[in-house]
Every structure is written in C-alpha cells, then in structure tokens.
Amino acid sequence: MAISLRYEEKIAILELGDDENRFSPSFLDEMDAHLDEVVNGAQGLVTTAGGKFYTNGLDLDWLAAHGDQTQWYVGRVQAMLARVLTLPVPTVAAIVGHAFGAGAMLALAHDFRVMRTDRGYFCFPEADIRIPFTPGMAALIQSKLTPQAAVASMTTGRRFGGGDAESHGLVDATAPEGAVTAAAVDLMRPLAGKDPGTLGAIKHTMFGPAVQALTADTAGHRE
C-alpha cells in the first residue's frame, strides 16, 4: 500500500503504508507531495500506518545498491525530518507498531506521539548496528528528549515498549490495539486551527539548532 492521505473534518490523516514503510526515494517524494497538501489546507496532521510497523526508517537495501548516493539520500531524509519538525500545523504520530531508527526519529519530529500499549517497539538500534548518528539526527533527538532519556535510548539500542516509552517521555500517551489512531486524532482535535504563520515561527525558533544541523549537509543534494 502506498502512502495515502485522508481527512476527518480538517484533520489530515497520513497513512504511511502497511509494510515496513522504509524511506525509499519514492516514499520521500510521496511524503513531500502529501505534506504540501497538508500545509495548504489541513488544520492538523496525524501520521499512522496499517501493519505491524509504523516505519522501519532508512531503506538499507536501496542504500546498499546505491552507495554512491549515500550523502544525497541522507540529506533527503534529514530534510523530511526537518520539515515535519517545523510543520506549521499541529502534528501527532500514531505509533501503531514498530518505530526503529530514522522511523523513530520521524515520530519524534511530530509535536506529540501516541503508541500502542501492548505491542511494538520504539528503538534507536544505531549503537548495535554500528551506524553512528549524524549530527542532525542527534540534534533532533536531543531537542525532544531529556538528557537522561536521550542517553537511555541513543547509547543502548534498547527496545522500548509502549508503557516504557511513555515513562521515559519518548511518547506522550498509549492506547490499546485498534485505538491508537483514534487516540491521536482525539489528542489533535483541541489543537487544530492554530494560525499557521505563528505556529511555524514558534517551531522554527524552538528547534532552530536541530533544523540547522539537519539541513546543513542537504544543500546541493536534492534532485
């Protein structure tokens, strides 16, 4: 299933797919197009998914086959993260399944997160798979988490279940199977309708250093 966008009143619900929802170049193209639509009319954004994964992050198979484009690809991923981080509408991630690596970073780039209570892990496996965080990715995570939570998640490869993730501040709330997206929409409802110019400016000020780090190496690497 490709990425798709639907609405509940003025709240946009972006379905990331029903497989591992990895960030292939075509996935990133679709994300950009849908985010354009969200910015041009929605009053809030909820992202969710249809399978056992929210998203598994980087498309490692694509990277293995296109090693000469690694810098370009990482730049595109980071540009997407920076865009979600500063989107001028309220955002909530409905983490219906596993969120690993850059997929967990995408969830963190949202304003709020709701995670399934009983199954699914929130995990930064970088320490175990020998892939250091880029400065931009580290800055994104550290802009959202307490120092204790950043150390506990970034240096250990630990897999956090829903309750554990909530207690560490990785997510804001949990919900049972089948209720995660609805809970995210409910969380969104009182937030929808903020002035986009004001909200966007606030986010750019709040997360300016993270955005600068995420986009520092992206110039000149777009298609």
PDB file of C-alpha atoms in Angstrom:
ATOM      1  CA  MET A   1       0.000   0.000   0.000  1.00  0.00           C
ATOM      2  CA  ALA A   2       1.368   3.376  -0.999  1.00  0.00           C
ATOM      3  CA  ILE A   3       1.229   6.409   1.237  1.00  0.00           C
ATOM      4  CA  SER A   4      -2.275   7.864   1.263  1.00  0.00           C
ATOM      5  CA  LEU A   5      -3.972  10.909   2.732  1.00  0.00           C
ATOM      6  CA  ARG A   6      -7.498  11.172   4.093  1.00  0.00           C
ATOM      7  CA  TYR A   7      -9.325  13.652   6.277  1.00  0.00           C
ATOM      8  CA  GLU A   8     -11.504  13.701   9.356  1.00  0.00           C
ATOM      9  CA  GLU A   9     -13.023  17.138   9.010  1.00  0.00           C
ATOM     10  CA  LYS A  10      -9.944  19.405   8.782  1.00  0.00           C
ATOM     11  CA  ILE A  11      -7.520  16.913  10.330  1.00  0.00           C
ATOM     12  CA  ALA A  12      -5.304  15.201   7.757  1.00  0.00           C
ATOM     13  CA  ILE A  13      -4.522  11.530   8.426  1.00  0.00           C
ATOM     14  CA  LEU A  14      -1.469  10.340   6.536  1.00  0.00           C
ATOM     15  CA  GLU A  15      -1.219   6.540   6.190  1.00  0.00           C
ATOM     16  CA  LEU A  16       2.438   5.564   5.743  1.00  0.00           C
ATOM     17  CA  GLY A  17       1.661   2.087   4.374  1.00  0.00           C
ATOM     18  CA  ASP A  18       1.153  -1.491   5.522  1.00  0.00           C
ATOM     19  CA  ASP A  19       4.669  -2.959   5.263  1.00  0.00           C
ATOM     20  CA  GLU A  20       7.940  -1.749   6.843  1.00  0.00           C
ATOM     21  CA  ASN A  21       7.333   1.709   5.333  1.00  0.00           C
ATOM     22  CA  ARG A  22      11.022   2.357   4.776  1.00  0.00           C
ATOM     23  CA  PHE A  23      12.194   5.703   3.423  1.00  0.00           C
ATOM     24  CA  SER A  24      12.830   4.859  -0.221  1.00  0.00           C
ATOM     25  CA  PRO A  25      13.334   7.823  -2.571  1.00  0.00           C
ATOM     26  CA  SER A  26       9.795   7.288  -3.902  1.00  0.00           C
ATOM     27  CA  PHE A  27       8.448   7.258  -0.311  1.00  0.00           C
ATOM     28  CA  LEU A  28      10.205  10.572   0.316  1.00  0.00           C
ATOM     29  CA  ASP A  29       8.738  12.020  -2.898  1.00  0.00           C
ATOM     30  CA  GLU A  30       5.246  10.982  -1.812  1.00  0.00           C
ATOM     31  CA  MET A  31       5.771  12.404   1.668  1.00  0.00           C
ATOM     32  CA  ASP A  32       6.782  15.768   0.235  1.00  0.00           C
ATOM     33  CA  ALA A  33       3.739  15.871  -2.042  1.00  0.00           C
ATOM     34  CA  HIS A  34       1.328  14.976   0.760  1.00  0.00           C
ATOM     35  CA  LEU A  35       2.920  17.452   3.169  1.00  0.00           C
ATOM     36  CA  ASP A  36       2.444  20.142   0.514  1.00  0.00           C
ATOM     37  CA  GLU A  37      -1.266  19.329   0.520  1.00  0.00           C
ATOM     38  CA  VAL A  38      -1.435  19.303   4.330  1.00  0.00           C
ATOM     39  CA  VAL A  39       0.188  22.724   4.588  1.00  0.00           C
ATOM     40  CA  ASN A  40      -2.209  24.126   2.013  1.00  0.00           C
ATOM     41  CA  GLY A  41      -5.439  23.214   3.789  1.00  0.00           C
ATOM     42  CA  ALA A  42      -5.351  20.997   6.860  1.00  0.00           C
ATOM     43  CA  GLN A  43      -5.602  22.225  10.434  1.00  0.00           C
ATOM     44  CA  GLY A  44      -3.591  19.327  11.852  1.00  0.00           C
ATOM     45  CA  LEU A  45      -1.736  16.173  10.833  1.00  0.00           C
ATOM     46  CA  VAL A  46      -1.832  12.632  12.233  1.00  0.00           C
ATOM     47  CA  THR A  47       0.513  10.038  10.735  1.00  0.00           C
ATOM     48  CA  THR A  48      -0.242   6.356  11.159  1.00  0.00           C
ATOM     49  CA  ALA A  49       0.249   3.004   9.408  1.00  0.00           C
ATOM     50  CA  GLY A  50      -1.665  -0.136   8.541  1.00  0.00           C
ATOM     51  CA  GLY A  51       0.584  -3.003   9.576  1.00  0.00           C
ATOM     52  CA  LYS A  52       2.930  -4.169  12.321  1.00  0.00           C
ATOM     53  CA  PHE A  53       5.314  -1.280  11.611  1.00  0.00           C
ATOM     54  CA  TYR A  54       4.890   2.455  11.968  1.00  0.00           C
ATOM     55  CA  THR A  55       8.106   2.736   9.985  1.00  0.00           C
ATOM     56  CA  ASN A  56      11.454   0.981   9.995  1.00  0.00           C
ATOM     57  CA  GLY A  57      13.242   4.090   8.760  1.00  0.00           C
ATOM     58  CA  LEU A  58      16.130   4.090   6.302  1.00  0.00           C
ATOM     59  CA  ASP A  59      15.840   1.911   3.196  1.00  0.00           C
ATOM     60  CA  LEU A  60      19.035  -0.081   3.761  1.00  0.00           C
ATOM     61  CA  ASP A  61      18.502  -2.231   0.663  1.00  0.00           C
ATOM     62  CA  TRP A  62      18.331   0.877  -1.535  1.00  0.00           C
ATOM     63  CA  LEU A  63      21.422   2.276   0.179  1.00  0.00           C
ATOM     64  CA  ALA A  64      23.344  -0.957  -0.384  1.00  0.00           C
ATOM     65  CA  ALA A  65      22.565  -0.755  -4.104  1.00  0.00           C
ATOM     66  CA  HIS A  66      23.271   2.984  -4.394  1.00  0.00           C
ATOM     67  CA  GLY A  67      26.254   3.549  -2.129  1.00  0.00           C
ATOM     68  CA  ASP A  68      27.475   6.429  -4.287  1.00  0.00           C
ATOM     69  CA  GLN A  69      24.292   8.365  -3.409  1.00  0.00           C
ATOM     70  CA  THR A  70      24.504   7.967   0.371  1.00  0.00           C
ATOM     71  CA  GLN A  71      25.094  11.649   1.101  1.00  0.00           C
ATOM     72  CA  TRP A  72      22.249  12.710  -1.181  1.00  0.00           C
ATOM     73  CA  TYR A  73      19.914  10.146   0.364  1.00  0.00           C
ATOM     74  CA  VAL A  74      20.709  11.029   3.976  1.00  0.00           C
ATOM     75  CA  GLY A  75      20.234  14.686   3.071  1.00  0.00           C
ATOM     76  CA  ARG A  76      16.769  13.959   1.717  1.00  0.00           C
ATOM     77  CA  VAL A  77      15.781  12.001   4.809  1.00  0.00           C
ATOM     78  CA  GLN A  78      17.020  14.768   7.072  1.00  0.00           C
ATOM     79  CA  ALA A  79      15.189  17.392   5.032  1.00  0.00           C
ATOM     80  CA  MET A  80      11.962  15.450   5.566  1.00  0.00           C
ATOM     81  CA  LEU A  81      12.605  15.231   9.308  1.00  0.00           C
ATOM     82  CA  ALA A  82      13.283  18.964   9.473  1.00  0.00           C
ATOM     83  CA  ARG A  83      10.097  19.678   7.544  1.00  0.00           C
ATOM     84  CA  VAL A  84       7.924  17.605   9.870  1.00  0.00           C
ATOM     85  CA  LEU A  85       9.665  19.120  12.901  1.00  0.00           C
ATOM     86  CA  THR A  86       8.647  22.623  11.809  1.00  0.00           C
ATOM     87  CA  LEU A  87       5.375  21.919  10.001  1.00  0.00           C
ATOM     88  CA  PRO A  88       3.069  24.917  10.577  1.00  0.00           C
ATOM     89  CA  VAL A  89       0.178  22.748  11.794  1.00  0.00           C
ATOM     90  CA  PRO A  90      -0.054  20.589  14.946  1.00  0.00           C
ATOM     91  CA  THR A  91       1.250  17.055  14.389  1.00  0.00           C
ATOM     92  CA  VAL A  92       0.695  13.746  16.193  1.00  0.00           C
ATOM     93  CA  ALA A  93       2.321  10.392  15.382  1.00  0.00           C
ATOM     94  CA  ALA A  94       0.091   7.349  15.921  1.00  0.00           C
ATOM     95  CA  ILE A  95       2.736   4.662  16.508  1.00  0.00           C
ATOM     96  CA  VAL A  96       0.674   1.569  15.743  1.00  0.00           C
ATOM     97  CA  GLY A  97       3.675  -0.754  15.540  1.00  0.00           C
ATOM     98  CA  HIS A  98       7.457  -0.778  15.492  1.00  0.00           C
ATOM     99  CA  ALA A  99       9.315   2.520  15.065  1.00  0.00           C
ATOM    100  CA  PHE A 100      13.030   1.903  14.533  1.00  0.00           C
ATOM    101  CA  GLY A 101      15.954   4.190  13.769  1.00  0.00           C
ATOM    102  CA  ALA A 102      15.011   7.019  11.442  1.00  0.00           C
ATOM    103  CA  GLY A 103      11.399   5.837  11.771  1.00  0.00           C
ATOM    104  CA  ALA A 104      11.544   6.632  15.483  1.00  0.00           C
ATOM    105  CA  MET A 105      13.118   9.974  14.555  1.00  0.00           C
ATOM    106  CA  LEU A 106      10.149  10.715  12.305  1.00  0.00           C
ATOM    107  CA  ALA A 107       7.832  10.050  15.243  1.00  0.00           C
ATOM    108  CA  LEU A 108       9.915  12.342  17.445  1.00  0.00           C
ATOM    109  CA  ALA A 109       9.740  15.083  14.815  1.00  0.00           C
ATOM    110  CA  HIS A 110       5.991  15.305  15.487  1.00  0.00           C
ATOM    111  CA  ASP A 111       4.667  17.527  18.257  1.00  0.00           C
ATOM    112  CA  PHE A 112       3.148  14.562  20.117  1.00  0.00           C
ATOM    113  CA  ARG A 113       3.196  10.765  19.992  1.00  0.00           C
ATOM    114  CA  VAL A 114       0.655   8.063  20.893  1.00  0.00           C
ATOM    115  CA  MET A 115       1.951   4.470  20.984  1.00  0.00           C
ATOM    116  CA  ARG A 116       0.251   1.103  21.094  1.00  0.00           C
ATOM    117  CA  THR A 117       0.201  -0.257  24.644  1.00  0.00           C
ATOM    118  CA  ASP A 118       0.685  -3.977  24.143  1.00  0.00           C
ATOM    119  CA  ARG A 119       2.939  -4.497  21.119  1.00  0.00           C
ATOM    120  CA  GLY A 120       5.563  -2.679  19.106  1.00  0.00           C
ATOM    121  CA  TYR A 121       8.918  -1.180  19.976  1.00  0.00           C
ATOM    122  CA  PHE A 122      10.361   2.321  19.865  1.00  0.00           C
ATOM    123  CA  CYS A 123      14.074   1.860  19.289  1.00  0.00           C
ATOM    124  CA  PHE A 124      17.267   3.542  18.134  1.00  0.00           C
ATOM    125  CA  PRO A 125      19.397   0.496  17.206  1.00  0.00           C
ATOM    126  CA  GLU A 126      22.361   2.527  15.964  1.00  0.00           C
ATOM    127  CA  ALA A 127      24.722   1.505  18.791  1.00  0.00           C
ATOM    128  CA  ASP A 128      24.139  -2.168  17.974  1.00  0.00           C
ATOM    129  CA  ILE A 129      24.226  -1.941  14.183  1.00  0.00           C
ATOM    130  CA  ARG A 130      27.354   0.237  14.171  1.00  0.00           C
ATOM    131  CA  ILE A 131      25.803   3.262  12.496  1.00  0.00           C
ATOM    132  CA  PRO A 132      26.615   6.465  14.407  1.00  0.00           C
ATOM    133  CA  PHE A 133      24.002   9.207  14.471  1.00  0.00           C
ATOM    134  CA  THR A 134      24.615  12.129  12.145  1.00  0.00           C
ATOM    135  CA  PRO A 135      24.879  15.498  13.923  1.00  0.00           C
ATOM    136  CA  GLY A 136      21.443  16.399  12.564  1.00  0.00           C
ATOM    137  CA  MET A 137      19.776  13.216  13.747  1.00  0.00           C
ATOM    138  CA  ALA A 138      21.366  13.527  17.191  1.00  0.00           C
ATOM    139  CA  ALA A 139      20.251  17.154  17.394  1.00  0.00           C
ATOM    140  CA  LEU A 140      16.668  16.194  16.513  1.00  0.00           C
ATOM    141  CA  ILE A 141      16.504  13.524  19.208  1.00  0.00           C
ATOM    142  CA  GLN A 142      18.146  15.699  21.829  1.00  0.00           C
ATOM    143  CA  SER A 143      15.794  18.586  21.034  1.00  0.00           C
ATOM    144  CA  LYS A 144      12.840  16.415  22.067  1.00  0.00           C
ATOM    145  CA  LEU A 145      14.119  14.263  24.937  1.00  0.00           C
ATOM    146  CA  THR A 146      15.541  14.860  28.385  1.00  0.00           C
ATOM    147  CA  PRO A 147      19.286  14.176  28.646  1.00  0.00           C
ATOM    148  CA  GLN A 148      18.504  11.012  30.620  1.00  0.00           C
ATOM    149  CA  ALA A 149      16.073   9.724  28.001  1.00  0.00           C
ATOM    150  CA  ALA A 150      18.488  10.595  25.190  1.00  0.00           C
ATOM    151  CA  VAL A 151      21.289   8.594  26.810  1.00  0.00           C
ATOM    152  CA  ALA A 152      18.951   5.695  27.651  1.00  0.00           C
ATOM    153  CA  SER A 153      17.699   5.463  24.056  1.00  0.00           C
ATOM    154  CA  MET A 154      20.664   6.586  21.925  1.00  0.00           C
ATOM    155  CA  THR A 155      23.553   4.710  23.556  1.00  0.00           C
ATOM    156  CA  THR A 156      21.922   1.374  24.386  1.00  0.00           C
ATOM    157  CA  GLY A 157      19.889   0.150  21.409  1.00  0.00           C
ATOM    158  CA  ARG A 158      17.145  -0.562  23.938  1.00  0.00           C
ATOM    159  CA  ARG A 159      13.697  -1.528  22.666  1.00  0.00           C
ATOM    160  CA  PHE A 160      11.033   0.419  24.500  1.00  0.00           C
ATOM    161  CA  GLY A 161       7.503  -0.951  24.669  1.00  0.00           C
ATOM    162  CA  GLY A 162       4.599   1.465  24.934  1.00  0.00           C
ATOM    163  CA  GLY A 163       4.474   1.848  28.720  1.00  0.00           C
ATOM    164  CA  ASP A 164       8.250   2.028  28.987  1.00  0.00           C
ATOM    165  CA  ALA A 165       8.401   4.621  26.203  1.00  0.00           C
ATOM    166  CA  GLU A 166       5.759   6.717  27.949  1.00  0.00           C
ATOM    167  CA  SER A 167       7.550   6.607  31.305  1.00  0.00           C
ATOM    168  CA  HIS A 168      10.771   7.816  29.644  1.00  0.00           C
ATOM    169  CA  GLY A 169       8.998  10.616  27.776  1.00  0.00           C
ATOM    170  CA  LEU A 170       9.604   9.114  24.347  1.00  0.00           C
ATOM    171  CA  VAL A 171       5.846   9.159  23.752  1.00  0.00           C
ATOM    172  CA  ASP A 172       3.083  11.209  25.338  1.00  0.00           C
ATOM    173  CA  ALA A 173       0.358   8.587  25.662  1.00  0.00           C
ATOM    174  CA  THR A 174      -0.501   4.960  24.946  1.00  0.00           C
ATOM    175  CA  ALA A 175      -3.644   3.290  23.633  1.00  0.00           C
ATOM    176  CA  PRO A 176      -4.860  -0.293  23.043  1.00  0.00           C
ATOM    177  CA  GLU A 177      -4.645  -2.122  19.739  1.00  0.00           C
ATOM    178  CA  GLY A 178      -7.020  -0.614  17.218  1.00  0.00           C
ATOM    179  CA  ALA A 179      -7.403   2.617  19.182  1.00  0.00           C
ATOM    180  CA  VAL A 180      -4.048   4.309  18.602  1.00  0.00           C
ATOM    181  CA  THR A 181      -5.003   6.390  15.571  1.00  0.00           C
ATOM    182  CA  ALA A 182      -8.322   7.407  17.126  1.00  0.00           C
ATOM    183  CA  ALA A 183      -6.494   8.453  20.294  1.00  0.00           C
ATOM    184  CA  ALA A 184      -4.083  10.528  18.208  1.00  0.00           C
ATOM    185  CA  VAL A 185      -6.987  12.230  16.428  1.00  0.00           C
ATOM    186  CA  ASP A 186      -8.661  12.927  19.782  1.00  0.00           C
ATOM    187  CA  LEU A 187      -5.434  14.457  21.051  1.00  0.00           C
ATOM    188  CA  MET A 188      -5.294  16.583  17.911  1.00  0.00           C
ATOM    189  CA  ARG A 189      -8.845  17.967  17.999  1.00  0.00           C
ATOM    190  CA  PRO A 190      -8.335  20.720  20.611  1.00  0.00           C
ATOM    191  CA  LEU A 191      -5.061  21.728  18.939  1.00  0.00           C
ATOM    192  CA  ALA A 192      -6.371  22.099  15.383  1.00  0.00           C
ATOM    193  CA  GLY A 193      -6.838  25.513  13.857  1.00  0.00           C
ATOM    194  CA  LYS A 194      -3.790  27.372  15.154  1.00  0.00           C
ATOM    195  CA  ASP A 195      -2.530  30.214  12.970  1.00  0.00           C
ATOM    196  CA  PRO A 196      -0.002  28.531  10.639  1.00  0.00           C
ATOM    197  CA  GLY A 197       2.324  31.514  10.390  1.00  0.00           C
ATOM    198  CA  THR A 198       2.561  31.859  14.145  1.00  0.00           C
ATOM    199  CA  LEU A 199       2.900  28.136  14.831  1.00  0.00           C
ATOM    200  CA  GLY A 200       5.512  27.692  12.127  1.00  0.00           C
ATOM    201  CA  ALA A 201       7.534  30.597  13.501  1.00  0.00           C
ATOM    202  CA  ILE A 202       7.351  29.179  17.027  1.00  0.00           C
ATOM    203  CA  LYS A 203       8.596  25.786  15.871  1.00  0.00           C
ATOM    204  CA  HIS A 204      11.432  27.300  13.835  1.00  0.00           C
ATOM    205  CA  THR A 205      12.530  29.238  16.914  1.00  0.00           C
ATOM    206  CA  MET A 206      12.172  26.269  19.275  1.00  0.00           C
ATOM    207  CA  PHE A 207      14.005  23.824  17.035  1.00  0.00           C
ATOM    208  CA  GLY A 208      16.305  26.172  15.128  1.00  0.00           C
ATOM    209  CA  PRO A 209      19.573  24.431  16.103  1.00  0.00           C
ATOM    210  CA  ALA A 210      18.172  20.994  15.203  1.00  0.00           C
ATOM    211  CA  VAL A 211      16.861  22.260  11.865  1.00  0.00           C
ATOM    212  CA  GLN A 212      20.209  23.872  11.099  1.00  0.00           C
ATOM    213  CA  ALA A 213      22.015  20.624  11.876  1.00  0.00           C
ATOM    214  CA  LEU A 214      19.557  18.540   9.837  1.00  0.00           C
ATOM    215  CA  THR A 215      19.785  20.776   6.770  1.00  0.00           C
ATOM    216  CA  ALA A 216      23.472  21.741   6.944  1.00  0.00           C
ATOM    217  CA  ASP A 217      24.508  18.974   4.555  1.00  0.00           C
ATOM    218  CA  THR A 218      21.412  18.846   2.354  1.00  0.00           C
ATOM    219  CA  ALA A 219      22.113  21.841   0.113  1.00  0.00           C
ATOM    220  CA  GLY A 220      23.114  20.704  -3.338  1.00  0.00           C
ATOM    221  CA  HIS A 221      21.947  17.119  -2.792  1.00  0.00           C
ATOM    222  CA  ARG A 222      18.352  17.420  -3.966  1.00  0.00           C
ATOM    223  CA  GLU A 223      17.115  16.061  -7.266  1.00  0.00           C
TER     224      GLU A 223
END
